[in-house]
mmCIF file of C-alpha atoms in Angstrom:
data_model
loop_
_atom_site.group_PDB
_atom_site.id
_atom_site.type_symbol
_atom_site.label_atom_id
_atom_site.label_comp_id
_atom_site.label_asym_id
_atom_site.label_seq_id
_atom_site.Cartn_x
_atom_site.Cartn_y
_atom_site.Cartn_z
ATOM 1 C CA UNK A 1470 60.327 113.976 124.775
ATOM 2 C CA UNK A 1471 62.744 115.301 122.158
ATOM 3 C CA UNK A 1472 63.747 118.194 124.419
ATOM 4 C CA UNK A 1473 64.503 115.766 127.287
ATOM 5 C CA UNK A 1474 66.656 113.688 124.947
ATOM 6 C CA UNK A 1475 68.605 116.744 123.833
ATOM 7 C CA UNK A 1476 69.100 117.788 127.452
ATOM 8 C CA UNK A 1477 70.374 114.320 128.374
ATOM 9 C CA UNK A 1478 72.814 114.383 125.459
ATOM 10 C CA UNK A 1479 74.069 117.818 126.507
ATOM 11 C CA UNK A 1480 74.794 116.556 130.005
ATOM 12 C CA UNK A 1481 76.829 113.574 128.804
ATOM 13 C CA UNK A 1482 80.623 114.018 129.066
ATOM 14 C CA UNK A 1483 82.323 114.972 125.829
ATOM 15 C CA UNK A 1484 84.378 112.208 124.138
ATOM 16 C CA UNK A 1485 87.888 112.194 125.483
ATOM 17 C CA UNK A 1486 90.750 112.965 123.099
ATOM 18 C CA UNK A 1487 93.841 110.929 123.865
ATOM 19 C CA UNK A 1488 96.540 112.960 125.560
ATOM 20 C CA UNK A 1489 99.282 113.891 123.147
ATOM 21 C CA UNK A 1490 97.102 114.361 120.056
ATOM 22 C CA UNK A 1491 98.459 117.831 119.423
ATOM 23 C CA UNK A 1492 100.449 119.011 116.430
ATOM 24 C CA UNK A 1493 103.671 119.073 118.452
ATOM 25 C CA UNK A 1494 103.242 115.568 119.879
ATOM 26 C CA UNK A 1495 102.229 114.076 116.515
ATOM 27 C CA UNK A 1496 105.306 115.580 114.865
ATOM 28 C CA UNK A 1497 107.388 114.163 117.720
ATOM 29 C CA UNK A 1498 106.029 110.669 117.018
ATOM 30 C CA UNK A 1499 106.653 111.047 113.292
ATOM 31 C CA UNK A 1500 110.246 112.139 113.967
ATOM 32 C CA UNK A 1501 110.937 109.124 116.189
ATOM 33 C CA UNK A 1502 114.699 108.482 115.746
ATOM 34 C CA UNK A 1503 114.249 104.717 116.088
ATOM 35 C CA UNK A 1504 114.211 102.640 112.918
ATOM 36 C CA UNK A 1505 110.696 101.496 112.030
ATOM 37 C CA UNK A 1506 109.586 98.657 109.767
ATOM 38 C CA UNK A 1507 106.090 98.743 108.245
ATOM 39 C CA UNK A 1508 104.232 96.511 105.866
ATOM 40 C CA UNK A 1509 102.267 98.564 103.364
ATOM 41 C CA UNK A 1510 99.468 98.388 100.823
ATOM 42 C CA UNK A 1511 99.642 101.067 98.150
ATOM 43 C CA UNK A 1512 96.823 102.077 95.823
ATOM 44 C CA UNK A 1513 97.253 104.542 92.982
ATOM 45 C CA UNK A 1514 94.251 106.170 91.358
ATOM 46 C CA UNK A 1515 95.605 107.463 88.055
ATOM 47 C CA UNK A 1516 93.719 109.259 85.299
ATOM 48 C CA UNK A 1517 95.437 107.183 82.608
ATOM 49 C CA UNK A 1518 94.426 103.854 84.167
ATOM 50 C CA UNK A 1519 90.879 102.463 84.073
ATOM 51 C CA UNK A 1520 91.420 100.559 87.336
ATOM 52 C CA UNK A 1521 93.432 101.406 90.453
ATOM 53 C CA UNK A 1522 97.020 100.133 90.532
ATOM 54 C CA UNK A 1523 97.947 98.232 93.713
ATOM 55 C CA UNK A 1524 101.169 97.077 95.322
ATOM 56 C CA UNK A 1525 102.338 95.618 98.629
ATOM 57 C CA UNK A 1526 105.687 95.523 100.351
ATOM 58 C CA UNK A 1527 107.798 96.794 103.227
ATOM 59 C CA UNK A 1528 108.666 100.354 104.198
ATOM 60 C CA UNK A 1529 111.569 101.257 106.460
ATOM 61 C CA UNK A 1530 112.017 104.686 108.021
ATOM 62 C CA UNK A 1531 115.228 105.580 109.863
ATOM 63 C CA UNK A 1532 116.891 108.843 110.822
ATOM 64 C CA UNK A 1533 119.134 108.554 107.743
ATOM 65 C CA UNK A 1534 116.916 107.134 105.021
ATOM 66 C CA UNK A 1535 113.600 105.794 103.800
ATOM 67 C CA UNK A 1536 113.546 102.456 101.989
ATOM 68 C CA UNK A 1537 110.514 101.147 100.106
ATOM 69 C CA UNK A 1538 110.767 97.468 99.164
ATOM 70 C CA UNK A 1539 107.869 96.600 96.877
ATOM 71 C CA UNK A 1540 107.244 92.837 96.702
ATOM 72 C CA UNK A 1541 104.213 92.729 94.423
ATOM 73 C CA UNK A 1542 103.373 93.031 91.604
ATOM 74 C CA UNK A 1543 107.173 92.993 91.062
ATOM 75 C CA UNK A 1544 110.234 93.330 93.285
ATOM 76 C CA UNK A 1545 111.398 96.965 93.314
ATOM 77 C CA UNK A 1546 113.524 98.699 95.957
ATOM 78 C CA UNK A 1547 113.801 102.482 96.322
ATOM 79 C CA UNK A 1548 116.198 103.987 98.868
ATOM 80 C CA UNK A 1549 116.045 107.710 99.664
ATOM 81 C CA UNK A 1550 118.873 109.359 101.598
ATOM 82 C CA UNK A 1551 119.689 113.032 102.065
ATOM 83 C CA UNK A 1552 121.805 113.415 98.937
ATOM 84 C CA UNK A 1553 120.650 110.646 96.618
ATOM 85 C CA UNK A 1554 117.921 108.198 95.621
ATOM 86 C CA UNK A 1555 118.663 104.631 94.530
ATOM 87 C CA UNK A 1556 116.179 102.626 92.463
ATOM 88 C CA UNK A 1557 116.471 98.885 91.784
ATOM 89 C CA UNK A 1558 113.987 97.025 89.564
ATOM 90 C CA UNK A 1559 114.807 93.306 89.501
ATOM 91 C CA UNK A 1560 112.406 92.390 86.690
ATOM 92 C CA UNK A 1561 113.677 95.086 84.317
ATOM 93 C CA UNK A 1562 117.278 94.809 85.526
ATOM 94 C CA UNK A 1563 117.389 98.538 86.284
ATOM 95 C CA UNK A 1564 119.756 100.023 88.879
ATOM 96 C CA UNK A 1565 119.634 103.838 88.910
ATOM 97 C CA UNK A 1566 121.189 106.482 91.114
ATOM 98 C CA UNK A 1567 119.750 110.011 91.255
ATOM 99 C CA UNK A 1568 121.477 112.931 92.958
ATOM 100 C CA UNK A 1569 119.051 115.109 94.933
ATOM 101 C CA UNK A 1570 119.356 118.884 94.611
ATOM 102 C CA UNK A 1571 118.090 119.435 98.163
ATOM 103 C CA UNK A 1572 118.193 117.046 101.136
ATOM 104 C CA UNK A 1573 115.506 114.349 100.786
ATOM 105 C CA UNK A 1574 113.601 116.394 98.190
ATOM 106 C CA UNK A 1575 112.226 113.683 95.882
ATOM 107 C CA UNK A 1576 109.829 115.042 93.216
ATOM 108 C CA UNK A 1577 106.265 114.007 93.979
ATOM 109 C CA UNK A 1578 106.986 113.223 97.634
ATOM 110 C CA UNK A 1579 107.989 116.654 98.946
ATOM 111 C CA UNK A 1580 105.434 117.045 101.779
ATOM 112 C CA UNK A 1581 106.091 113.540 103.119
ATOM 113 C CA UNK A 1582 109.868 113.894 103.056
ATOM 114 C CA UNK A 1583 109.633 117.367 104.589
ATOM 115 C CA UNK A 1584 107.484 115.933 107.373
ATOM 116 C CA UNK A 1585 109.888 113.046 108.020
ATOM 117 C CA UNK A 1586 113.248 114.746 107.536
ATOM 118 C CA UNK A 1587 112.625 118.477 107.712
ATOM 119 C CA UNK A 1588 112.733 120.699 110.812
ATOM 120 C CA UNK A 1589 111.103 119.035 113.798
ATOM 121 C CA UNK A 1590 109.182 122.134 114.927
ATOM 122 C CA UNK A 1591 105.775 123.035 113.522
ATOM 123 C CA UNK A 1592 106.738 126.710 113.132
ATOM 124 C CA UNK A 1593 109.221 125.868 110.369
ATOM 125 C CA UNK A 1594 106.766 123.469 108.752
ATOM 126 C CA UNK A 1595 104.038 126.114 108.679
ATOM 127 C CA UNK A 1596 106.298 128.351 106.590
ATOM 128 C CA UNK A 1597 105.980 125.823 103.755
ATOM 129 C CA UNK A 1598 102.513 124.349 104.317
ATOM 130 C CA UNK A 1599 99.018 125.235 105.485
ATOM 131 C CA UNK A 1600 98.442 122.727 108.303
ATOM 132 C CA UNK A 1601 95.131 121.491 109.677
ATOM 133 C CA UNK A 1602 94.793 118.998 112.534
ATOM 134 C CA UNK A 1603 91.519 117.316 113.494
ATOM 135 C CA UNK A 1604 90.587 114.489 115.868
ATOM 136 C CA UNK A 1605 87.518 112.265 115.742
ATOM 137 C CA UNK A 1606 86.563 108.699 116.696
ATOM 138 C CA UNK A 1607 89.859 108.092 118.499
ATOM 139 C CA UNK A 1608 91.943 109.057 115.466
ATOM 140 C CA UNK A 1609 93.952 112.112 114.442
ATOM 141 C CA UNK A 1610 94.173 113.533 110.927
ATOM 142 C CA UNK A 1611 96.845 115.932 109.719
ATOM 143 C CA UNK A 1612 96.443 117.783 106.411
ATOM 144 C CA UNK A 1613 99.274 119.687 104.712
ATOM 145 C CA UNK A 1614 98.778 121.879 101.646
ATOM 146 C CA UNK A 1615 101.829 123.564 100.043
ATOM 147 C CA UNK A 1616 101.740 127.354 100.246
ATOM 148 C CA UNK A 1617 103.546 127.627 96.908
ATOM 149 C CA UNK A 1618 101.930 126.236 93.788
ATOM 150 C CA UNK A 1619 104.010 123.677 91.892
ATOM 151 C CA UNK A 1620 102.974 122.608 88.391
ATOM 152 C CA UNK A 1621 101.783 118.969 88.405
ATOM 153 C CA UNK A 1622 102.776 118.818 92.059
ATOM 154 C CA UNK A 1623 101.013 117.749 95.230
ATOM 155 C CA UNK A 1624 98.134 119.948 96.354
ATOM 156 C CA UNK A 1625 97.482 118.143 99.634
ATOM 157 C CA UNK A 1626 98.847 115.396 101.850
ATOM 158 C CA UNK A 1627 96.768 113.642 104.497
ATOM 159 C CA UNK A 1628 98.392 111.557 107.199
ATOM 160 C CA UNK A 1629 96.507 109.933 110.062
ATOM 161 C CA UNK A 1630 96.659 107.394 112.861
ATOM 162 C CA UNK A 1631 95.069 106.111 116.037
ATOM 163 C CA UNK A 1632 95.032 108.484 118.999
ATOM 164 C CA UNK A 1633 98.268 108.280 120.934
ATOM 165 C CA UNK A 1634 100.056 106.434 118.120
ATOM 166 C CA UNK A 1635 102.017 107.181 114.966
ATOM 167 C CA UNK A 1636 100.648 107.287 111.404
ATOM 168 C CA UNK A 1637 99.103 104.307 109.636
ATOM 169 C CA UNK A 1638 97.422 105.972 106.637
ATOM 170 C CA UNK A 1639 98.837 108.353 104.038
ATOM 171 C CA UNK A 1640 97.217 110.027 101.026
ATOM 172 C CA UNK A 1641 98.938 112.226 98.425
ATOM 173 C CA UNK A 1642 96.678 114.233 96.118
ATOM 174 C CA UNK A 1643 98.162 115.657 92.916
ATOM 175 C CA UNK A 1644 97.051 118.675 90.954
ATOM 176 C CA UNK A 1645 96.309 116.578 87.865
ATOM 177 C CA UNK A 1646 93.792 114.465 89.792
ATOM 178 C CA UNK A 1647 96.024 111.490 90.511
ATOM 179 C CA UNK A 1648 95.934 110.159 94.072
ATOM 180 C CA UNK A 1649 98.217 107.763 95.947
ATOM 181 C CA UNK A 1650 97.241 106.017 99.153
ATOM 182 C CA UNK A 1651 99.248 103.915 101.618
ATOM 183 C CA UNK A 1652 97.977 101.742 104.467
ATOM 184 C CA UNK A 1653 100.740 101.014 106.976
ATOM 185 C CA UNK A 1654 101.098 98.367 109.690
ATOM 186 C CA UNK A 1655 104.011 98.618 112.114
ATOM 187 C CA UNK A 1656 105.924 95.312 112.239
ATOM 188 C CA UNK A 1657 109.001 96.171 114.303
ATOM 189 C CA UNK A 1658 111.196 99.024 115.464
ATOM 190 C CA UNK A 1659 114.620 99.707 116.913
ATOM 191 C CA UNK A 1660 117.354 97.105 116.485
ATOM 192 C CA UNK A 1661 115.031 94.504 114.949
ATOM 193 C CA UNK A 1662 113.856 96.920 112.245
ATOM 194 C CA UNK A 1663 117.437 98.002 111.489
ATOM 195 C CA UNK A 1664 118.497 94.371 111.026
ATOM 196 C CA UNK A 1665 115.528 93.636 108.755
ATOM 197 C CA UNK A 1666 116.435 96.680 106.674
ATOM 198 C CA UNK A 1667 119.980 95.411 106.177
ATOM 199 C CA UNK A 1668 118.585 92.128 104.893
ATOM 200 C CA UNK A 1669 116.589 93.999 102.243
ATOM 201 C CA UNK A 1670 119.542 96.186 101.255
ATOM 202 C CA UNK A 1671 121.698 93.073 100.938
ATOM 203 C CA UNK A 1672 119.464 91.941 98.054
ATOM 204 C CA UNK A 1673 120.272 94.988 95.909
ATOM 205 C CA UNK A 1674 123.994 95.442 96.521
#
């Protein structure tokens, strides 16, 4: 009976992987030039905290910048462009401007910014990171590990999404054991997302 069951399973068609779930097509989706507006839930697992730290807000990704507008637990806006990062904390009345030494290279977010704003081809990306792509249960998972060791830096980034779609889950793992996780939900894109971004930026200028 068991042998017949195994034979029947072997004859069943293999699960289909959605067309386009290749490294090249996933990078193409990630590099979509259209503005995108996500809601996010962030969880930080930090060694110095007994309980995870959580936040929610909006994330905007455009060809020119990334903007993270945290709404809870407090209102904080961070804008990252090629040459500078702006940070606005309403509760603490902090408005800082940081010049970036390399385009989009924000400490602690290097793999993500490289993925979003670096070279679009996977050949260039593979010069900086060991890349692994897997697909299962109608989802894709991309893992990037820096080839060069950086003290207290990120040792691995995981980014994933539904087959045929862009990313909706991001995890950054740090050498010291800290881990940051984002759950993303796409709200709008194109002109609508660009207009919603301007509304957020209007609150900090």
